[in-house]
Every structure is written in C-alpha cells, then in structure tokens.
XYZ file of C-alpha atoms in Angstrom:
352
model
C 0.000 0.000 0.000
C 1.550 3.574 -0.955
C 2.394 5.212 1.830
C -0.107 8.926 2.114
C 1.435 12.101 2.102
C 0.825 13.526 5.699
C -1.878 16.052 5.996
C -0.308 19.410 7.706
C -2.825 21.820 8.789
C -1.666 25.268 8.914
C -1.169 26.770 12.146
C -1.217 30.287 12.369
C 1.032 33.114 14.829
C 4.613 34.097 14.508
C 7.138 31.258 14.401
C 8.006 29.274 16.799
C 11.889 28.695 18.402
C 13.313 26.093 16.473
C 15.344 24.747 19.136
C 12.561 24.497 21.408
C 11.321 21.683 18.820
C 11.853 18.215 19.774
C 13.409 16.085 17.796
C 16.016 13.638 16.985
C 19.410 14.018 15.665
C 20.406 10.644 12.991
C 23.142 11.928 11.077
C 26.298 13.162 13.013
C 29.462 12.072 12.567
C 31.744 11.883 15.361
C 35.221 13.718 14.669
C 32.571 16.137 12.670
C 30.255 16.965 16.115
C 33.403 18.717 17.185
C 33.189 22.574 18.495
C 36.337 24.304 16.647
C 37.458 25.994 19.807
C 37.718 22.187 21.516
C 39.681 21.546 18.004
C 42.186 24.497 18.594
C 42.151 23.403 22.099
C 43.201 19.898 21.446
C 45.756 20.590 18.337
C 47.815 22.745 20.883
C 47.266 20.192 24.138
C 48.913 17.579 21.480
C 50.769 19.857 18.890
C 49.299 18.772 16.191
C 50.095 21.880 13.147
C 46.264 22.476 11.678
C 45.794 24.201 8.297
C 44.383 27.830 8.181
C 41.181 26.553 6.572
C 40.566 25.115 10.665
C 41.727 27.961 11.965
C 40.221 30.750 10.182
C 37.039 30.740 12.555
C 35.052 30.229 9.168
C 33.986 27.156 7.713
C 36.270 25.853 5.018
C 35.445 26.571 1.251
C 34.803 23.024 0.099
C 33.318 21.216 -3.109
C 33.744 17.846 -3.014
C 31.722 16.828 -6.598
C 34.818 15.902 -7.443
C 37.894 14.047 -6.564
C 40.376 16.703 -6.122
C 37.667 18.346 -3.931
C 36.564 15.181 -1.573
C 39.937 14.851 -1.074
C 40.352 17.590 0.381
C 37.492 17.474 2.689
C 38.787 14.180 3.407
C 42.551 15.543 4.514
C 40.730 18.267 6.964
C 38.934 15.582 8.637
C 41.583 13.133 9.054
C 43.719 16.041 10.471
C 41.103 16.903 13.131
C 40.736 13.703 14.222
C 44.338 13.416 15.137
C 43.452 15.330 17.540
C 41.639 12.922 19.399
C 44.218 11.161 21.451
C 42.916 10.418 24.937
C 40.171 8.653 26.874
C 39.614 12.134 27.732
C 39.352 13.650 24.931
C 36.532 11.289 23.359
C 34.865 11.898 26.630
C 35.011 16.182 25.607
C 34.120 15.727 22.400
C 30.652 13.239 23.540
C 29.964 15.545 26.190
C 30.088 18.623 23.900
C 28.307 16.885 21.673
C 25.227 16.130 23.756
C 25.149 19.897 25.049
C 24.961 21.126 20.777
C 22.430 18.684 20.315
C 20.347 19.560 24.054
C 20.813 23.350 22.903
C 19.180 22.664 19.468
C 16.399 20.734 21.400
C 17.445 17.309 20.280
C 16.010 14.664 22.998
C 17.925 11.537 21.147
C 21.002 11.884 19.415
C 22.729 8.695 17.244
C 26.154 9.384 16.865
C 27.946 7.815 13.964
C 31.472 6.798 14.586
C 34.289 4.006 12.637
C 36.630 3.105 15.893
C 39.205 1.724 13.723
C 39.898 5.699 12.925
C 41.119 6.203 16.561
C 42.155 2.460 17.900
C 45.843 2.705 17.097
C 45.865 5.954 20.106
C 43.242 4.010 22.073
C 44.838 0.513 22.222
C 42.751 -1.564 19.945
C 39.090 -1.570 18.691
C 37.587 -3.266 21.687
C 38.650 -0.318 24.017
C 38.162 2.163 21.554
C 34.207 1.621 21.593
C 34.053 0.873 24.834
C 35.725 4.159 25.827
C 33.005 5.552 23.425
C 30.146 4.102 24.401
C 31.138 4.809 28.302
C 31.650 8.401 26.820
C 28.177 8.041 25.406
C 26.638 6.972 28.671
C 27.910 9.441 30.832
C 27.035 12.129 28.272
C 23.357 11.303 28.301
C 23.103 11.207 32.263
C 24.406 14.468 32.723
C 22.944 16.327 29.479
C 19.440 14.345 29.489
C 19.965 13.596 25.653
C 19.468 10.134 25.323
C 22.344 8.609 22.991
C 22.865 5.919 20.975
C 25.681 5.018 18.119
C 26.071 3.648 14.955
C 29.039 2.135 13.962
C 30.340 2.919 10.226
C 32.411 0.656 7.848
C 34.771 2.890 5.673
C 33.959 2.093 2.229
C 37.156 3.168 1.266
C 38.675 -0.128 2.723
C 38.817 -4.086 2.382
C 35.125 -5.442 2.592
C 36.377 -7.958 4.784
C 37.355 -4.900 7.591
C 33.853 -3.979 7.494
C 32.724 -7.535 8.466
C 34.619 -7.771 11.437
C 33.207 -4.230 12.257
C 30.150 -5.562 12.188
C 30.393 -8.159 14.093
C 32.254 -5.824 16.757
C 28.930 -3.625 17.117
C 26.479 -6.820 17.251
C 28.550 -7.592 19.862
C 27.934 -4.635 21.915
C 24.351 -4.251 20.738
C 22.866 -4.558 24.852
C 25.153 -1.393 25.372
C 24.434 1.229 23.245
C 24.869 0.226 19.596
C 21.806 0.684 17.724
C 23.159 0.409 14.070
C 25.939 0.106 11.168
C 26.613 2.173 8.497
C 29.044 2.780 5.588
C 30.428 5.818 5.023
C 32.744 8.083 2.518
C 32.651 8.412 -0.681
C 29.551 6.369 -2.204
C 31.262 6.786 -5.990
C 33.811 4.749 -4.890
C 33.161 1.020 -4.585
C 30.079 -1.380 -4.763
C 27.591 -1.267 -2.228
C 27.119 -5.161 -2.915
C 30.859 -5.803 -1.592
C 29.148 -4.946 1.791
C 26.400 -7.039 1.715
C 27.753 -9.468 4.244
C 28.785 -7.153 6.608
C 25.327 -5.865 6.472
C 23.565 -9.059 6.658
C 25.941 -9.767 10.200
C 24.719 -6.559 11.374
C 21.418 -7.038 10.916
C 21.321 -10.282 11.992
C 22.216 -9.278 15.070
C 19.332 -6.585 15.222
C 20.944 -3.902 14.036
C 19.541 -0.987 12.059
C 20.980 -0.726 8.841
C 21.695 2.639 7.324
C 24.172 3.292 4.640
C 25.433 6.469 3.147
C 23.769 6.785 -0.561
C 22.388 9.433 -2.904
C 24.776 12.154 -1.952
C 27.891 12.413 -4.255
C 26.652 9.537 -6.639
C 23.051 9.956 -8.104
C 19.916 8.045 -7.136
C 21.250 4.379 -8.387
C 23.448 4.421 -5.585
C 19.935 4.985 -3.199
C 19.086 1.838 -4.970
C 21.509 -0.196 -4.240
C 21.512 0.835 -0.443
C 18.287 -0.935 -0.706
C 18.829 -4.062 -3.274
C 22.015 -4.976 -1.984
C 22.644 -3.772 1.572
C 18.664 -4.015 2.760
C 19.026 -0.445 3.970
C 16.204 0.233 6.943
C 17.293 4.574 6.297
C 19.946 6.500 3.860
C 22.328 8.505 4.829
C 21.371 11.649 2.968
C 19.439 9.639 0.103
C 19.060 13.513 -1.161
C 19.525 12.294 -5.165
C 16.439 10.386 -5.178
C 14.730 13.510 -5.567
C 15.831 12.924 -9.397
C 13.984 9.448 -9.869
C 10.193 9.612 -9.230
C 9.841 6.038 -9.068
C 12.756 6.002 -6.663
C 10.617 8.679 -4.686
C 7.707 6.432 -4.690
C 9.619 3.686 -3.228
C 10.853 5.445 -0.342
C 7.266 6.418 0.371
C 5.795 3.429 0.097
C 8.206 1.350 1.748
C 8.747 3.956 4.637
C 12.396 4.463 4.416
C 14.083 7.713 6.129
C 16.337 9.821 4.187
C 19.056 11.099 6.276
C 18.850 14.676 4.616
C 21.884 16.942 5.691
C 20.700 20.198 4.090
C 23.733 22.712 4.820
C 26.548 19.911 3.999
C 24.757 19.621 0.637
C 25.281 23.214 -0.280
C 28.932 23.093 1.618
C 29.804 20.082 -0.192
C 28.572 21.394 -3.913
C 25.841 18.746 -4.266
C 23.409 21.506 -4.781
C 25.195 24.938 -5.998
C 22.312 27.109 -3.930
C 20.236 26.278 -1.251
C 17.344 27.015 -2.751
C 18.590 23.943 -4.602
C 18.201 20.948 -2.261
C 14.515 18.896 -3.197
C 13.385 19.329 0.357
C 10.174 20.247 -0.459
C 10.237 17.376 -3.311
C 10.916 14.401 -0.734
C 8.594 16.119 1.724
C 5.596 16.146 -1.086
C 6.367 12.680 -2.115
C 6.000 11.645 1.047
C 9.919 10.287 1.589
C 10.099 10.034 5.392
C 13.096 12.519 6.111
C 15.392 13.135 9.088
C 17.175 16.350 8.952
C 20.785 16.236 10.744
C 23.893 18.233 10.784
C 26.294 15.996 9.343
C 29.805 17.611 10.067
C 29.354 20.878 11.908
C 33.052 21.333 12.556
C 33.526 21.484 8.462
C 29.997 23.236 7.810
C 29.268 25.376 10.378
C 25.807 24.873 11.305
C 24.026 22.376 13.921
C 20.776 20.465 14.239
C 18.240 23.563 14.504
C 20.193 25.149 12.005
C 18.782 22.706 9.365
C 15.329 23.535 10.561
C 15.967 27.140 9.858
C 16.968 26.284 6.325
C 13.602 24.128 6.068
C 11.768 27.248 7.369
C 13.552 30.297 5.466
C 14.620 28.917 1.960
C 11.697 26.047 1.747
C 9.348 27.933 3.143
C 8.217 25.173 5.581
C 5.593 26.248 8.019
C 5.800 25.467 11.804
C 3.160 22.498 11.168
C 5.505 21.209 8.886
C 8.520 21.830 10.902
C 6.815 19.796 13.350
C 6.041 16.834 11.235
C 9.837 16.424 10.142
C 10.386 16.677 13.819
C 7.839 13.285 14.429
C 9.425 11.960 10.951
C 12.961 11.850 13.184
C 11.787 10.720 16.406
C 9.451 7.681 14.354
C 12.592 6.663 11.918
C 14.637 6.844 15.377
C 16.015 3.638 17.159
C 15.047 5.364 20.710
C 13.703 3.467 23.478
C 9.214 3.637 23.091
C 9.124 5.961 26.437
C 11.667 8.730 24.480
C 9.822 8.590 21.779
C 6.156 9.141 22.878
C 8.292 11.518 25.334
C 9.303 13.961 21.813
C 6.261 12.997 20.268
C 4.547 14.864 22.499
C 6.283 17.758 23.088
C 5.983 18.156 19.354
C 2.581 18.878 19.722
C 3.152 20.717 22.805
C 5.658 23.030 20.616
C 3.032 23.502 17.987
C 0.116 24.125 20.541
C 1.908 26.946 22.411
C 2.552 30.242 20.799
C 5.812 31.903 19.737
C-alpha cells in the first residue's frame, strides 16, 4: 500500500523557536560533532600543526563533486581527528556533543562513529568503543539527551574490515549500539561488496543505514536498498531525481538522512534554494534532517530547521512533522519517543 502524504494543517502566529522543537538528531558524525574551539584546544594540548582553513574561525570553502575536492574534505577531517588522542578527549568531544544537540532541542542523538579511525591511540578496537560508548553513557546522564551510536564501515577499505566491524557492534548491541553504516565516498566502490557485513549486522538486530544518494546519483539509493537491505539513507538527497525512486521510499517507509547545509557546503546543490526538500517532503519520503559535520559546515541540528523554514518555506506544522518523521525513523527506546512525540505537539500548541 503507498504510503499517504501527511496532511499538515496550517497553524497560524509568529514562528516558533526552532530549538525548542523536539526532535532527533540521525546523522552526526563523530570527529565532525566537534566545536572548533575544543579543536584548537586539542591541536595545541597535542601539537598537532592544523591548516588555516581550521583555523580561520570560518567554515572551510569546500566542493567535493569531485575528486580533487573530496579529497580535500577528506585531509581536513583526518587532520582533526588526530586530535583525538585520549580517553579524555573522546569523553570532551561526547559531552560537547550532547550539550549542541540539548541546545538545538534534540532529545535523542545517534552518533555515527568508525573506531578503527582512533584504535591505534586508544589501544585496539575493543577499548576504543568501549571508551566511546562509556563516553556516550555518561554524556546522556548528565545532558538528558538520550544517545545511541552507529558504527560505520569505511567504504574506502577491504570489505572484509567492514565484516569484522560488524560483528564488533552486534557484539555490543545490549550497550548502546543501535546500528551500522558505511560511510565516505559512495562513488567509490560497490555497495554489494558490503552485503555481508550488512547481513551480520542485521542479523544481530541492528539498524541498517548506509550512506547513498549524496555524491553519486539516485542508483546508488538503490543499491543501499537491493544490496545492503538499507532500513534509512544517509542523505538519500539524489532520489529527488527518480520519481519512481521517490515512490519507493514512500511506500516502503524508508528515512532519508537529509543533511541540508553539507549539501550546499559540499557542492551537491550549488544554492540552497537547490536541495529537493520540499520534493521528498511532497512525495511523502520520510526525512530526518541532521547536521552531518558541523566542525567542516558550520551549522548544527536547529540550524537545518531554519533552512527548512527560510529557503523552503516550511511552516511550523511542517517543521513539526519532520520533527515526528525523526523521532518515528529513530532507534530510541518507546518511552523517548512518545516523550518527543509529544512535546511536538506541545511546541506547535503553544505560541511563539
């Protein structure tokens, strides 16, 4: 059965304060959650040298459509992650996190994170998501965000790396790993070299979600769902340019993982008027806005709502129904969710 288009009635008064807006956060990468003063704070604690472009106190000019450009995106990521050396440090970085997302009115944050990046400084991948998901744990006690991860094969390596991530987060499934994910650049590789990996995590209960449909066009949405049974995309954006694509979202449910201001950062779309938000939204594509990598792009969680609101003209009715698409396409416990759910209507019933 197609899945309907949710009605939206209007509701009428000034608009309301984004961050006061519950919702849930799906797409935030971990080295990427970073605050750049904690990144100028931890280059100097271990003297690491950064590049102006993450010093500048402006986001970096980036345009990553093509190689040259991902590249480079890719260097000033790997370089801020150095940076994360210590127990302690992961710890900051969670913590920080958590306060963005509690800020932006986030009640459930999933924080996507590959530990082989920082196990050779942590002392293996065992301890390195353990320290992580200890970080995690703490974080949500003392911020009130509750906080799951998702770990995130590199598609950029061996298949067979990605298999024994999986079966690394299945493992740790009862303690705070709620997914798995493959990330970088989608244009490089086959999704179906994953498709074990995938079928360990999920297996084991895992959520699976993919990146697709950012860099490479919608075929690579597709085969997120052929080959690696994806349950939401990571972005997914492209398969605004398929209609039958569109329709299969819909009808099958599926949340795009839409990432709004990293699209424009990243060149995807040269404007913002540019990204299809209103086209997934009217086809009835379940979407979950998220910040992506606010170190690189500058803008967090509510952020993105703004964008929905000022160049999409999204109304607060509609703000508040992406809001409920987050929290439903969420893997947070039933009591958070009818928790968000309604304040949502709580944040639409009150006035600005």
């Amino acid at each position: 059965m197609a899945r309907e288009v949710p009605e939206v009635p209007e509701v009428s008064g000034p608009a309301r304060d984004v961050r006061r807006l519950p919702k849930a956060h799906l797409h935030l990468h971990f080295t990427g959650s970073m605050r750049p003063s904690t990144l100028l704070e931890l280059a100097d604690k271990h003297g690491v040298h950064l590049p102006e472009a993450l010093t500048s106190g402006e986001p970096p000019k980036l345009r990553a459509t093509d190689e040259r450009g991902w590249f480079r995106f890719q260097r000033l990521y790997d370089i801020a992650r150095s940076c994360l050396r210590t127990p302690e440090d992961i710890q900051r970085l969670v913590r920080e996190a958590a306060e963005e997302d509690a800020a932006d009115g986030s009640g459930w944050l999933e924080i996507q994170v590959d530990p082989t990046s920082y196990a050779p400084r942590l002392g293996g991948l065992i301890p390195t998501l353990e320290i992580i998901l200890d970080a995690v744990h703490t974080a949500s006690e003392e911020t009130g965000v509750g906080m799951a991860v998702v770990v995130a094969a590199n598609r950029m390596k061996h298949p067979l790396d990605a298999r024994t991530l999986a079966r690394l987060a299945v493992r740790y499934a009862d303690r705070g790993v709620v997914g798995f994910g493959l990330s970088n650049d989608e244009r490089r590789g086959l999704a179906r070299d994953f498709d074990r990996a995938f079928a360990i995590a999920r297996e084991g209960g895992l959520l699976a979600a993919p990146h697709g449909g950012e860099l490479a066009g919608p075929s690579s949405v597709r085969d997120c769902l052929d080959d690696l049974h994806a349950g939401r995309v990571g972005h997914g954006v492209r398969a605004a340019e398929d209609p039958y694509l569109l329709k299969r979202l819909a009808d099958s449910g599926i949340t795009c993982e839409v990432c709004p201001a990293s699209n424009v950062a990243l060149g995807v779309y040269d404007k913002p008027e540019d990204v299809p938000l209103r086209t997934l939204f009217e086809a009835g594509v379940p979407m979950a806005l998220g910040a992506d990598d606010p170190l690189l792009f500058g803008s967090r969680l509510a952020a993105q709502y703004e964008f929905a609101r000022t160049v999409h003209g999204f109304t607060d009715a509609e703000l508040a129904e992406l809001a409920r698409q987050s929290v439903r396409a969420s893997r947070a416990p039933d009591e958070v969710r009818d928790r968000l759910l309604t304040g949502i209507d709580d944040w639409l019933g009150s006035t600005a």
